Structure formats: structure tokens, C-alpha cells
XYZ file of C-alpha atoms in Angstrom:
689
model
C -7.978 0.825 100.860
C -9.885 2.129 97.806
C -9.154 1.136 94.369
C -7.820 4.713 93.621
C -5.000 4.127 96.157
C -3.923 0.510 95.309
C -0.239 -0.100 95.368
C 1.157 -0.299 91.806
C 3.066 -3.449 92.777
C -0.332 -5.064 93.349
C -1.675 -3.737 90.074
C 1.380 -4.842 87.945
C 0.571 -8.632 88.295
C -2.802 -8.032 86.805
C -1.560 -5.926 83.941
C 0.944 -8.413 83.201
C -1.552 -11.215 83.129
C -3.843 -9.064 81.032
C -1.056 -8.663 78.501
C -0.086 -12.280 78.416
C -3.899 -13.224 78.055
C -4.090 -10.833 75.027
C -1.078 -12.358 73.365
C -2.161 -15.903 74.193
C -5.565 -14.810 72.695
C -3.940 -13.666 69.537
C -1.806 -16.749 69.237
C -4.776 -18.871 69.762
C -6.693 -17.113 67.011
C -3.755 -17.659 64.558
C -3.904 -21.375 65.740
C -7.490 -21.564 65.186
C -7.076 -19.989 61.722
C -4.304 -22.432 60.799
C -6.477 -25.408 61.970
C -9.485 -24.165 60.171
C -7.428 -23.823 56.922
C -6.075 -27.266 57.483
C -9.339 -28.670 58.141
C -10.822 -26.924 55.131
C -7.961 -28.461 53.009
C -8.508 -31.854 54.425
C -12.410 -31.521 53.767
C -11.434 -30.479 50.129
C -8.857 -33.276 49.645
C -11.677 -35.647 48.703
C -13.202 -33.246 46.238
C -10.114 -31.626 44.746
C -8.133 -34.890 44.172
C -11.057 -37.182 43.280
C -11.235 -38.378 39.558
C -14.486 -38.205 37.675
C -17.935 -36.803 38.343
C -21.605 -38.025 38.720
C -21.659 -41.833 37.939
C -18.050 -41.708 36.199
C -15.946 -42.171 39.352
C -14.653 -44.769 41.654
C -11.597 -46.492 43.196
C -10.639 -48.027 39.783
C -10.859 -44.660 38.084
C -8.955 -42.908 40.883
C -5.823 -45.245 40.411
C -5.407 -43.379 37.016
C -4.903 -40.051 38.726
C -1.162 -40.089 38.148
C 1.309 -37.641 36.421
C 2.217 -40.175 33.823
C -1.485 -40.748 32.876
C -2.147 -37.198 32.678
C 0.930 -36.487 30.349
C -0.070 -39.390 28.120
C -3.653 -38.177 27.778
C -2.550 -34.532 27.224
C -0.136 -35.861 24.551
C -2.723 -37.886 22.862
C -5.187 -35.003 22.836
C -2.534 -32.693 21.551
C -1.937 -35.174 18.827
C -5.715 -35.298 17.776
C -5.642 -31.377 17.732
C -2.569 -31.320 15.464
C -4.409 -33.830 13.174
C -7.177 -31.380 12.666
C -4.824 -28.690 11.504
C -3.097 -31.019 9.205
C -6.273 -32.473 7.874
C -7.746 -29.016 7.026
C -4.375 -28.234 5.289
C -4.489 -31.504 3.355
C -8.040 -30.800 2.156
C -7.734 -27.069 0.993
C -7.520 -27.844 -2.684
C -10.576 -29.992 -2.618
C -12.547 -27.153 -0.684
C -11.468 -24.715 -3.304
C -12.970 -26.895 -6.157
C -16.011 -27.854 -4.137
C -17.297 -24.504 -3.022
C -15.394 -22.359 -5.677
C -13.366 -20.455 -3.245
C -10.283 -18.349 -4.336
C -7.087 -19.331 -2.667
C -6.741 -15.831 -1.071
C -10.015 -16.256 0.561
C -8.930 -19.714 2.037
C -5.832 -17.871 3.314
C -8.012 -15.422 5.208
C -10.119 -18.318 6.538
C -7.183 -20.295 7.734
C -5.860 -17.364 9.949
C -9.244 -17.371 11.713
C -7.624 -19.608 14.535
C -4.583 -17.342 14.823
C -6.832 -14.318 15.517
C -8.950 -16.001 18.140
C -5.839 -17.851 19.826
C -4.009 -14.578 20.095
C -6.591 -12.876 22.317
C -8.120 -16.004 23.937
C -4.701 -17.029 25.310
C -4.107 -14.008 27.283
C -7.595 -13.999 28.785
C -7.409 -17.838 29.487
C -3.953 -17.500 31.227
C -5.156 -14.577 33.425
C -8.664 -15.541 34.500
C -8.358 -19.411 34.468
C -5.878 -19.880 37.230
C -7.918 -21.136 40.076
C -10.552 -23.214 38.305
C -11.096 -26.759 37.660
C -8.687 -26.748 34.867
C -9.007 -30.471 33.460
C -12.757 -29.641 32.780
C -11.830 -26.402 31.081
C -9.304 -28.354 29.076
C -12.137 -30.850 28.229
C -14.132 -27.988 27.175
C -11.492 -26.596 24.769
C -11.393 -30.097 23.209
C -15.279 -30.217 22.903
C -14.922 -26.780 21.035
C -12.572 -28.585 18.626
C -15.234 -31.145 18.134
C -17.535 -28.273 17.085
C -14.969 -27.115 14.754
C -14.948 -30.540 12.986
C -18.681 -30.833 12.814
C -19.000 -27.235 11.467
C -16.655 -28.124 8.644
C -18.372 -31.406 8.020
C -21.788 -29.917 7.940
C -21.184 -28.188 4.691
C -21.333 -31.490 2.913
C -24.706 -32.410 4.657
C -26.091 -28.866 3.706
C -24.889 -28.691 0.037
C -24.271 -32.274 -0.828
C -21.521 -33.437 -3.247
C -22.434 -30.833 -5.817
C -23.904 -30.806 -9.495
C -20.409 -30.757 -10.896
C -19.168 -33.833 -8.919
C -22.416 -35.816 -9.656
C -22.248 -35.114 -13.443
C -19.142 -37.036 -13.443
C -20.608 -40.252 -12.083
C -22.165 -43.025 -13.943
C -25.298 -43.054 -11.618
C -26.333 -39.543 -12.633
C -26.000 -40.245 -16.514
C -23.598 -37.455 -17.389
C -22.465 -39.482 -20.455
C -25.426 -41.520 -21.235
C -26.518 -39.502 -24.189
C -23.919 -40.446 -26.707
C -25.853 -40.109 -30.010
C -24.548 -36.773 -30.704
C -28.056 -34.977 -29.949
C -27.308 -33.361 -26.818
C -29.428 -31.785 -24.367
C -29.315 -28.085 -23.803
C -27.539 -28.499 -20.502
C -24.863 -30.685 -22.148
C -24.412 -28.087 -24.887
C -24.035 -25.396 -22.350
C -21.214 -27.290 -20.412
C -19.330 -29.033 -23.283
C -19.833 -27.886 -26.899
C -19.664 -24.828 -29.024
C -22.660 -22.761 -29.235
C -23.634 -20.068 -31.732
C -25.139 -17.697 -29.258
C -24.056 -16.417 -25.906
C -24.140 -18.867 -23.075
C -25.788 -17.858 -19.888
C -23.920 -17.791 -16.671
C -24.036 -20.433 -14.183
C -26.589 -20.035 -11.404
C -25.584 -21.342 -7.915
C -26.355 -21.005 -4.274
C -24.718 -18.319 -2.175
C -21.082 -18.757 -2.030
C -20.664 -16.732 0.982
C -22.330 -19.094 3.325
C -19.707 -21.785 3.104
C -16.901 -19.286 3.528
C -18.441 -17.876 6.580
C -18.994 -21.183 8.196
C -15.409 -22.332 7.497
C -14.158 -19.102 9.013
C -16.449 -19.510 12.057
C -14.968 -22.921 12.424
C -11.397 -21.724 12.349
C -12.302 -18.991 14.987
C -13.782 -21.523 17.345
C -10.743 -23.730 16.898
C -8.481 -20.952 17.960
C -10.477 -20.689 21.295
C -10.454 -24.392 21.870
C -6.674 -24.364 21.142
C -6.003 -21.624 23.752
C -8.134 -23.323 26.409
C -6.233 -26.628 25.876
C -2.690 -25.397 25.519
C -2.464 -22.696 28.009
C -4.552 -24.390 30.867
C -3.057 -27.848 30.158
C 0.687 -26.674 30.322
C -0.156 -24.817 33.478
C -1.869 -27.743 34.967
C 1.346 -29.987 33.898
C 3.678 -27.516 35.498
C 1.868 -27.380 38.802
C 1.137 -31.130 39.089
C 4.390 -32.793 38.169
C 7.700 -33.163 39.798
C 10.099 -30.589 38.502
C 12.755 -33.347 38.139
C 10.464 -35.151 35.864
C 9.561 -32.070 33.892
C 12.069 -32.769 30.908
C 10.895 -36.399 30.487
C 7.298 -35.355 30.674
C 7.694 -32.647 28.179
C 9.693 -34.649 25.803
C 6.996 -37.453 25.856
C 3.983 -35.157 25.356
C 5.715 -33.245 22.408
C 6.694 -36.645 20.900
C 2.954 -37.553 20.834
C 1.863 -34.361 19.608
C 4.323 -34.450 16.670
C 2.541 -37.581 15.479
C -0.542 -35.380 14.836
C 0.529 -34.044 11.458
C 1.574 -37.280 10.020
C -1.562 -38.972 11.141
C -3.656 -36.035 9.853
C -2.092 -35.817 6.403
C -2.333 -39.588 6.116
C -6.122 -39.504 6.971
C -6.661 -36.666 4.417
C -4.894 -38.693 1.774
C -6.947 -41.842 2.570
C -10.270 -39.852 2.462
C -9.377 -38.091 -0.857
C -8.941 -41.498 -2.593
C -12.576 -41.993 -2.186
C -14.989 -39.951 -4.455
C -16.924 -37.179 -2.734
C -20.151 -39.193 -3.188
C -18.863 -42.657 -1.970
C -22.131 -44.421 -3.072
C -21.782 -43.278 -6.656
C -19.485 -44.687 -9.407
C -17.154 -41.896 -10.679
C -16.263 -41.737 -14.429
C -12.906 -40.166 -13.704
C -9.727 -41.162 -11.740
C -8.099 -39.499 -8.773
C -5.497 -37.975 -11.223
C -7.973 -36.068 -12.974
C -7.932 -32.284 -11.888
C -11.862 -32.434 -11.498
C -11.677 -35.279 -8.974
C -13.269 -34.412 -5.659
C -12.313 -36.654 -2.720
C -14.527 -37.493 0.141
C -13.025 -34.635 2.222
C -15.897 -34.626 4.788
C -15.517 -38.197 6.060
C -12.258 -37.418 8.077
C -14.031 -34.741 10.197
C -16.529 -37.299 11.419
C -13.588 -39.523 12.506
C -11.729 -36.716 14.074
C -14.871 -35.385 15.940
C -15.364 -38.822 17.314
C -11.920 -39.295 18.506
C -11.596 -35.684 19.939
C -14.907 -36.115 21.803
C -13.749 -39.331 23.275
C -10.555 -37.847 24.523
C -12.195 -34.744 25.784
C -14.405 -36.826 28.055
C -11.362 -38.615 29.390
C -9.634 -35.185 29.909
C -12.483 -33.942 32.110
C -12.317 -37.012 34.529
C -9.049 -35.695 35.974
C -9.157 -34.092 39.351
C -8.695 -30.305 40.052
C -5.234 -31.348 41.573
C -3.336 -34.666 41.256
C -3.097 -36.498 44.688
C 0.696 -36.576 44.389
C 0.861 -32.891 43.761
C -1.297 -32.006 46.636
C 0.733 -34.347 48.923
C 3.890 -32.551 48.112
C 2.138 -29.070 48.532
C 0.957 -29.957 52.052
C 4.465 -31.648 52.880
C 6.370 -28.410 51.838
C 3.624 -26.113 54.008
C 4.310 -28.223 56.956
C 8.144 -28.126 56.489
C 7.678 -24.209 56.704
C 9.114 -23.682 53.267
C 8.496 -20.018 51.977
C 6.174 -19.406 49.122
C 8.142 -18.424 46.089
C 5.195 -17.398 43.966
C 5.618 -13.841 42.628
C 2.661 -11.736 42.184
C 2.967 -10.138 38.679
C 2.035 -6.564 38.281
C -0.659 -6.424 35.620
C -1.051 -2.592 35.451
C -0.684 -0.633 32.288
C 2.229 1.352 33.740
C 4.334 -1.892 34.408
C 3.527 -3.204 31.109
C 4.734 -0.045 29.315
C 7.772 -0.075 31.365
C 8.467 -3.615 30.380
C 7.822 -2.882 26.571
C 10.209 0.018 26.801
C 13.000 -2.260 28.334
C 12.526 -5.025 25.834
C 12.712 -2.471 22.918
C 16.167 -1.608 24.230
C 17.236 -5.350 24.267
C 18.948 -5.676 20.823
C 19.277 -9.469 20.908
C 15.630 -9.812 21.849
C 14.460 -7.272 19.061
C 16.618 -8.817 16.292
C 15.824 -12.315 17.245
C 12.198 -11.739 17.108
C 12.400 -10.025 13.739
C 14.443 -12.856 12.413
C 11.819 -15.339 13.515
C 8.927 -13.431 12.205
C 10.743 -13.119 8.612
C 11.317 -16.972 8.698
C 7.661 -17.680 9.739
C 6.501 -15.371 6.928
C 8.675 -16.820 4.319
C 8.115 -20.505 5.201
C 4.417 -20.151 5.894
C 3.585 -20.878 2.205
C 5.092 -24.304 2.488
C 3.189 -25.194 5.719
C -0.143 -24.385 4.300
C -0.098 -24.687 0.562
C 2.615 -27.561 -0.252
C -0.251 -29.937 -1.324
C -1.618 -27.425 -3.716
C 1.852 -26.697 -5.034
C 2.466 -30.355 -5.677
C -0.901 -30.755 -7.518
C -0.146 -27.682 -9.678
C 3.489 -28.071 -10.483
C 3.873 -31.809 -10.726
C 0.335 -32.957 -11.644
C 0.098 -35.294 -8.717
C -3.352 -36.358 -7.176
C -4.710 -34.600 -4.059
C -4.142 -37.924 -2.214
C -0.606 -38.194 -3.283
C 0.168 -34.615 -2.605
C -1.099 -34.851 0.975
C 0.539 -38.054 1.716
C 4.088 -36.698 0.749
C 3.456 -33.481 2.597
C 2.563 -35.065 5.889
C 4.321 -38.356 6.231
C 7.408 -38.495 4.190
C 9.120 -35.557 5.852
C 8.094 -36.391 9.364
C 11.109 -38.556 9.911
C 13.429 -35.933 8.897
C 11.788 -33.230 10.973
C 12.030 -35.543 14.057
C 15.561 -36.199 13.217
C 16.331 -32.439 13.232
C 14.802 -31.954 16.501
C 16.500 -34.950 18.195
C 19.915 -34.137 16.640
C 19.912 -30.493 17.512
C 18.798 -31.455 21.139
C 21.623 -33.792 21.429
C 24.419 -31.503 20.072
C 23.260 -28.530 22.236
C 22.946 -30.728 25.403
C 26.350 -32.389 24.767
C 28.579 -29.600 23.507
C 26.820 -26.609 25.102
C 27.649 -24.080 22.284
C 27.786 -20.364 23.097
C 25.146 -17.885 22.152
C 27.082 -16.747 19.099
C 27.301 -20.302 17.855
C 23.584 -20.731 18.145
C 22.831 -17.580 16.269
C 25.493 -18.539 13.685
C 23.618 -21.805 13.047
C 20.219 -20.077 12.893
C 21.843 -17.938 10.167
C 23.328 -20.901 8.312
C 19.791 -22.719 8.478
C 18.230 -19.549 6.908
C 20.801 -19.360 4.022
C 20.533 -23.279 3.483
C 16.781 -22.902 3.398
C 17.196 -20.108 0.718
C 19.442 -22.437 -1.326
C 16.861 -25.214 -1.178
C 13.911 -22.741 -2.172
C 16.086 -21.695 -5.290
C 16.140 -25.554 -5.994
C 12.436 -25.449 -5.970
C 12.732 -22.791 -8.663
C 14.744 -24.839 -10.804
C 12.669 -27.931 -10.416
C 10.000 -27.645 -12.884
C 8.134 -30.021 -15.090
C 7.983 -29.226 -18.819
C 4.856 -31.222 -19.471
C 3.152 -29.375 -16.575
C 4.464 -26.036 -17.797
C 3.073 -26.784 -21.381
C -0.498 -27.218 -19.821
C -0.564 -23.520 -19.015
C -0.421 -22.748 -22.660
C -3.835 -24.361 -23.357
C -5.528 -21.384 -22.016
C -4.649 -19.396 -25.016
C -4.270 -21.988 -27.619
C -6.349 -20.786 -30.654
C -8.191 -18.460 -28.413
C -9.538 -16.491 -31.595
C -11.130 -19.740 -32.845
C -13.322 -20.356 -29.920
C -14.573 -16.818 -29.474
C -17.702 -17.515 -31.340
C -18.425 -20.410 -29.202
C -19.110 -18.309 -26.023
C -17.156 -20.462 -23.505
C -16.756 -17.890 -20.881
C -19.026 -19.760 -18.339
C -18.458 -23.269 -19.465
C -17.087 -25.694 -16.737
C -13.614 -26.740 -16.761
C -13.603 -30.164 -18.468
C -10.208 -30.700 -20.204
C -9.881 -32.677 -23.360
C -6.871 -34.144 -25.233
C -6.190 -33.679 -29.031
C -4.207 -36.185 -30.942
C -1.176 -33.988 -31.071
C -1.202 -34.120 -27.250
C -2.448 -30.641 -26.492
C -4.907 -30.078 -23.741
C -7.813 -27.779 -24.073
C -9.958 -26.226 -21.313
C -13.176 -27.915 -22.567
C -14.708 -29.292 -25.767
C -16.310 -25.697 -26.108
C -12.812 -24.152 -26.293
C -11.831 -26.672 -29.019
C -14.895 -25.783 -31.041
C -16.202 -29.458 -30.830
C -20.008 -29.929 -32.066
C -20.658 -33.628 -31.217
C -19.883 -36.469 -28.771
C -19.645 -40.144 -29.063
C -17.738 -43.157 -27.873
C -15.117 -45.237 -29.442
C -14.536 -48.980 -29.257
C -12.586 -48.625 -26.020
C -15.583 -46.885 -24.380
C -13.614 -43.639 -24.301
C -15.647 -40.405 -24.722
C -14.812 -38.649 -27.993
C -15.623 -35.289 -29.107
C -15.738 -34.556 -32.941
C -15.976 -31.742 -35.338
C -13.385 -29.813 -33.159
C -12.537 -26.867 -35.619
C -10.082 -25.252 -33.216
C -7.778 -28.451 -33.189
C -4.917 -27.724 -35.590
C -4.606 -30.633 -38.091
C -1.137 -29.479 -39.335
C 1.351 -32.320 -39.797
C -1.514 -34.849 -39.545
C -1.321 -37.087 -42.574
C -5.107 -37.893 -42.719
C -6.221 -34.095 -42.481
C -9.288 -32.796 -40.960
C -10.747 -36.084 -40.070
C -8.401 -36.087 -36.984
C -10.059 -32.945 -35.500
C -11.411 -34.922 -32.433
C -10.285 -35.144 -28.886
C -10.519 -37.533 -25.982
C -12.206 -36.704 -22.645
C -9.541 -35.700 -20.016
C -6.402 -33.830 -19.870
C -3.328 -35.251 -21.782
C -0.948 -37.390 -19.592
C 1.823 -35.610 -18.069
C 4.743 -37.374 -16.482
C 6.161 -35.336 -13.770
C 6.955 -38.064 -11.133
C 10.700 -37.854 -11.439
C 10.714 -34.095 -10.808
C 8.191 -34.657 -7.927
C 10.657 -36.967 -6.240
C 13.431 -34.518 -6.618
C 11.189 -31.784 -5.132
C 10.370 -34.260 -2.321
C 14.139 -34.922 -1.605
C 14.804 -31.175 -1.365
C 11.788 -30.646 0.876
C 12.910 -33.213 3.242
C 16.305 -31.729 3.534
C 14.503 -28.389 4.360
C 12.590 -30.026 7.037
C 15.736 -31.576 8.476
C 17.696 -28.360 8.687
C 14.606 -26.196 9.636
C 13.665 -28.446 12.480
C 17.218 -28.287 13.919
C 17.192 -24.490 14.426
C 13.887 -24.581 16.335
C 15.530 -25.220 19.844
C 18.587 -23.021 19.151
C 16.284 -20.088 18.384
C 14.086 -20.703 21.436
C 17.286 -20.858 23.808
C 18.461 -17.524 22.492
C 14.797 -16.076 23.097
C 14.847 -17.531 26.786
C 18.396 -16.389 27.633
C 18.438 -12.826 26.299
C 15.727 -11.588 28.759
C 15.764 -11.323 32.468
C 13.870 -14.041 34.340
C 11.203 -11.672 35.810
C 10.334 -10.517 32.269
C 10.447 -13.752 30.657
C 6.686 -14.673 30.477
C 5.787 -11.196 29.327
C 8.373 -11.048 26.712
C 7.708 -14.453 25.194
C 3.931 -13.534 25.267
C 4.631 -10.306 23.596
C 6.744 -11.822 21.093
C 4.123 -14.386 20.255
C 1.624 -11.627 19.676
C 3.905 -9.643 17.474
C 4.718 -12.864 15.521
C 0.965 -13.377 14.928
C 0.405 -9.811 13.864
C 3.216 -9.657 11.390
C 3.724 -13.305 10.563
C 1.125 -15.973 11.019
C -1.868 -13.814 10.169
C -0.889 -11.764 7.151
C 1.405 -14.319 5.477
C -1.470 -16.895 4.400
C -3.539 -13.997 2.968
C -0.429 -12.795 1.074
C 0.435 -15.905 -0.571
C -3.137 -16.700 -1.253
C -3.432 -13.448 -3.188
C -0.005 -14.184 -4.812
C -1.154 -17.717 -5.969
C -4.501 -16.265 -7.407
C -2.595 -13.605 -9.342
C -1.107 -16.160 -11.736
C -4.513 -18.039 -12.223
C -5.353 -18.631 -15.984
C -8.756 -20.280 -15.790
C -11.199 -19.333 -13.500
C -14.600 -21.314 -12.549
C -16.742 -18.278 -13.238
C -20.353 -18.212 -12.017
C -23.044 -15.442 -12.125
C -21.900 -14.090 -8.680
C -18.331 -15.198 -8.094
C -14.996 -15.585 -9.837
C -14.974 -19.091 -8.208
C -11.965 -21.228 -7.884
C -8.971 -21.496 -10.175
C -8.465 -24.591 -12.358
C -5.329 -23.680 -14.164
C -2.199 -21.786 -13.377
C 0.767 -20.273 -15.063
C 2.857 -22.759 -13.485
C 6.201 -21.167 -14.554
C 5.419 -17.535 -13.363
C 3.821 -18.977 -10.140
C 6.876 -21.213 -9.482
C 9.124 -18.121 -9.736
C 7.069 -15.650 -7.783
C 6.043 -17.834 -4.928
C 9.518 -19.204 -4.176
C 11.384 -16.191 -4.699
C 9.080 -14.270 -2.443
C 9.436 -16.705 0.264
C 13.174 -16.981 -0.084
C 13.599 -13.169 -0.044
C 11.780 -13.142 3.394
C 13.862 -15.932 4.882
C 17.254 -14.292 3.407
C 16.369 -11.122 5.262
C 15.812 -13.335 8.331
C 19.328 -14.774 7.944
C 20.809 -11.309 7.867
C 18.860 -10.442 11.062
C 20.516 -13.612 12.639
C 23.854 -12.263 11.769
C 23.021 -9.029 13.634
C 21.976 -11.209 16.507
C 25.294 -13.072 16.323
C 27.105 -9.665 16.534
C 25.131 -8.549 19.571
C 25.143 -11.836 21.353
C 28.787 -11.793 22.334
C 28.008 -11.286 26.141
C 25.026 -13.528 26.200
C 25.258 -16.553 28.521
C 23.276 -19.577 27.416
C 24.598 -22.004 30.124
C 25.566 -21.421 33.901
C 29.296 -21.545 34.683
C 28.670 -23.758 37.746
C 26.115 -26.039 36.418
C 25.504 -26.184 32.631
C 21.869 -26.142 31.779
C 20.983 -28.615 28.936
C 18.111 -28.239 26.523
C 15.859 -30.135 28.681
C 16.211 -27.361 31.515
C 13.580 -25.286 29.712
C 10.699 -24.944 32.036
C 7.077 -25.581 31.010
C 6.006 -22.056 31.807
C 8.634 -20.840 29.238
C 7.493 -23.379 26.619
C 3.877 -22.516 27.530
C 4.347 -18.762 27.057
C 4.847 -18.761 23.438
C 2.251 -19.844 20.656
C 5.095 -19.975 18.259
C 6.154 -23.419 19.345
C 2.854 -25.059 18.888
C 2.598 -23.498 15.363
C 5.850 -24.960 14.557
C 4.781 -28.356 16.120
C 1.656 -28.399 13.811
C 3.582 -27.702 10.666
C 7.200 -29.029 11.227
């Protein structure tokens, strides 16, 4: 029988066998692919979970590849990063004086990190999802090292400066005491009969550009460290341990501002040129502390922790073991691929724009940030100006004294929310209450003035017509004190013509025609002045201000978690990351970036004495303290008051918002790391709280 006439019953077994063979072949291909994948994973196990690189690896080092060790190192690194932010804020006034930078310009410089962080965070979160994340975190920390070295480099490029060196014994600023002064001394101190020439100096733009570049680089390093680090923590820690891990790392990071301000206070007690003997004390407004030393310390510490961070493996062994166990158990993959198309993004924005709780809560946060930013950045300068405290004392009070109150506020609010599980309306009502209490405290700042400090501002116009012929426009700020306890900007402004020393080795200026001898029994013979500003005692007012500031720290920190809970619960889970990211960007655009610039401009507006040079207005030496106190605090209070009204609107619309589940109440610790890592507002608060 030919093949064409075969019985179908004879052909069927061959067809069935052929079909079974194809199925078996397909199954065999799938099995081979699975085994190949498992083999690939097993081959990668040694590489992905191995600590260290090059010669820096081994069994001893591998024993540290644990969740607890990572969270500890991550928290310490975050502490060092927060120290850098705090140290910069603590040395702002010294940078102003040394490099003759207006406050508005320093405000622009300080937002450089916000600009770069805002854009770098989005790119980092999108492109660095499957890389060796600990090494990228280490790169981010090394970037912060560059930030520290760039700041410090200014001192090695420009030195201590002529103004600072003239106030040291080693450079002989006051050695010629016979009354026959050199031309340089006459230009700087005494009344002249002809117009003085302006002060020549190096380019003032180079230091400002270096400082801005350093801040911009800091923002990139911050984005690399925070975004990648939080994602690594979320992927490599047990979910049940997440709250404890998060709390521990946050606690370590909160130590950063206190340590950073303390380091700034310590460094500012030393003169800018440590090898020279200064002729003035730290309380003198002309004192320049050794601001640059702290950057060397911070650079060394950050470099060390950056190296340690790079030693962590691509994936922790415990995490990989759990992942393989879940895969073998056949658990489904719950990872949701996000749609990054512009259409989906625009659709999400429109949905969020109709979410009234989200919109008003975001506006309230921005108004609070905008109003309170001036106290986060310029509090040391405010204390120095209003209460005549040294830069070291102002920095210490800002960073360390109030830390305990901030920590107490965070812990207390966390306990109350976790225990009593208040409703959304209760949380919004507390946020509004905090805003109104903050406004009340700010009004207290307005009332807490110092009469002696306010009287100093009058020295800029004392007998101004008298010193017109002395041509003092470009004379350096060098205050002197008359016998009737009036401070003059300089000996030139007092019309002095000679200089000598008394029996107490104090520098005296004599022949001061502009000093009014009225009510002095001995007449014109007392037209002299002592070097240095007249003593002003504002310590009691300073303590009162400090007490109000601690109160504001306490209540302000207590609203941090309540505001975040509303932000997390008012949006659907699938839109949470995008909503928080969008809120962070909006907060940066309208809060974090413009507010330092605005307040810097406002502070400069009330300057009475500028350190003028040939090419620059320079820094401000003396402010109208009364007007500045009113304008600065009322502007900040107005913004926060508007934020309080926005929280009332949130309270009205939050009537149906559920903060906790009915079946199983979620405590404050149930906020996931991805929720926290999606917003830069939290990091900004941790730096300044």
C-alpha cells in the first residue's frame, strides 16, 4: 500500500505523537529557560551580594552586609549631609563680611541646591533603578565632599583678607600710635580734607560663582543619596522592620543640624587667621571666625562614610534570599509598571487639580514653607543684628538649644496620632492651630526688641553734616564709642584727626569734632572716642527670643507628621508617588527657591551702612533694626497666617477623608519608605527643624 492510501487509523498515532513531541519540546524550552535564569542568578549571587571591591573585600567584611548595618551607615551619612547644610547656614554672616556679599545674593546662592535637586531627583529615580545603588550613593556622598572642598577653597585662594589682617597684632595695624599716620591709615580711619579714593579689590563675582556652583553640586549629591538610598532601603529590608529602620535612620539624620551648628559655633570662636593674634574680641562686629576649618572636617568625615557606603553589595544577602524564596513559592509579581507618557501625566495632573484636599493642603504647606524659611536660614544673622550676640553664640543657639524641642514635637505628635488615631478633620484643625500659634510667636518676635541695639542704628545719621567734609564714603566700617555712649561708624565719621593709646592700652581717637560735648563738664577736651562699638546689653531680650523660638520649634515639629498623613491619604494609591513628587516640585518652585531670595532682598532693603568698594556695594554692616524687625516678622507671619486659613479650608473638605482603615488601624509608622522618599519636603524639614 502506497503512502497515499494509508489508513487514517494508522496515521493518527503518528500525528498524536508528533503533537505530544511539540508540546514536550515547548515545555522543555521553558524549563531550560527557567533553569538558565536560575543558573544565571546563582552565578550572580556571589557578585551581587558580595561586599566590597578590589582588595577591600573578604569574609570579615561580608559579615557586615546586613539590614541593620546599612540603615546605620545610611543614617550616619544623612547626619553628615545635614551637618553640611547647617554649617553653611551657621557661617552665612561671616561669608557676607569676608567676601562683601549682599544678603540677597546669598539667598540666591543658597537655593542652588534646591534647583539641582528638583531636576536631579526625577532623573535619578527614573534611570538608576537597576544599577549598583550603593556605589551611586557613594558617588553622591563624594559629590558632597566636592561641595565642602569648593567652599573651603575660597580661603586658600583669597586668604584671610586685608580687612581681617589689619585687626591683628602681627600685621601692625595699630603700631603707629604717635599721631603721624600713614596715608593708608588716614584713608581707613581719620578725617581727610580731600575726597578719598574708593577701595580697590579683587573680583567679587568669583567667590559668589564658586559658592553657587558648590550649592548646585550639593543638590545633585543630595538627590543621588536620598532617592537611591531610600529605594535601596525599601527593597532590601523586611517590610515588618520598615518602621523601626526608618525611625532609626531619621533619628540619626536629625542629629546633623545640631552637630553642624555646634561645629560652626566652635570654628567661629577662632579667628579667621588662627596663627595671628586678633586685637578685637568675638563680640566685635568686625570679627571674622575661622569659617573654613569646618569644611575640611566635614569633607574628611563625608569622604570616609562615602567609601564605607560603596562597600555594600548590589543587593543584601537577606533580601536576595527572600526574593528567591518568594519566586520558588510561586507568588505573583506585584510590581506595577508605571506609565510615563505625557498623556498619562497630563491626565494625572487634571485629576489632582480637582482634588480639593490635595490642592489646598499643598497651598497651605507652600505658604508655611515660604513664611518660615527666613528663620531656617537667617536666624543666626537675625540674632547677631537684633541682640548684638557673637556669630558663635547665635549659631550655637540656633542649632543646639532648640533641637530638643523639635525632637519632642516629632515624638509627641507621633505618639498622639498612633494612640488616639484622630480623624482627618482633627489633623487639619491641628495644622491650622499650629499656624496660628506660630503667627502669635512671630508677633512676639516683633515685640522683643532691644533698646540698645535699636539705638545703634541711629549712629549712621549722627551729626552727618559734620563729617561731610571728611569724605568718609569709602571708609571701612570701624566703630568707635564716644564718652556719652554713642557709637560712630568710624573715626572718620566722628571727625577725628589723631590716634594714640591710653594707660589701659586702649586705642583712643582724639580731636573728634563731630562728637557733641554738650552736658560734658570739661568741654571740648572730651571730644575723643575709644576704638570699638559701645557696649550693648541685650542678653535678657536674647533669652526671651530664644524661649519663643523653642516654643515655635515644638509646635512646628508636631504638625510635620499630621500634614504628611493628610497628603498621603487624600490621593489614590496608584497616583501617590506622582502626586507627592508633583507637590515637591511645586513646593520648590513657589516656596523653597523664591523665599530665600525674597527675604534676602528684604533684609538688604533696611541696610544703613554698606561696605562700599569701587565695583561693588559690598556687605551690610549696620541695619535699621526696628524697621527690619517689623518688616521681616510681619512678612513671614502674613504668609503663615494665610496658610492657616488654607488649613481651615482643608478641614472643611476633609469631612469624608479616611486616615485609618476600619478593620486595622494604621499607625503613623505605617507610612512606607516609598511614600517618604517621594517628597523632598521631608528632607528640607529634617535639615532645618
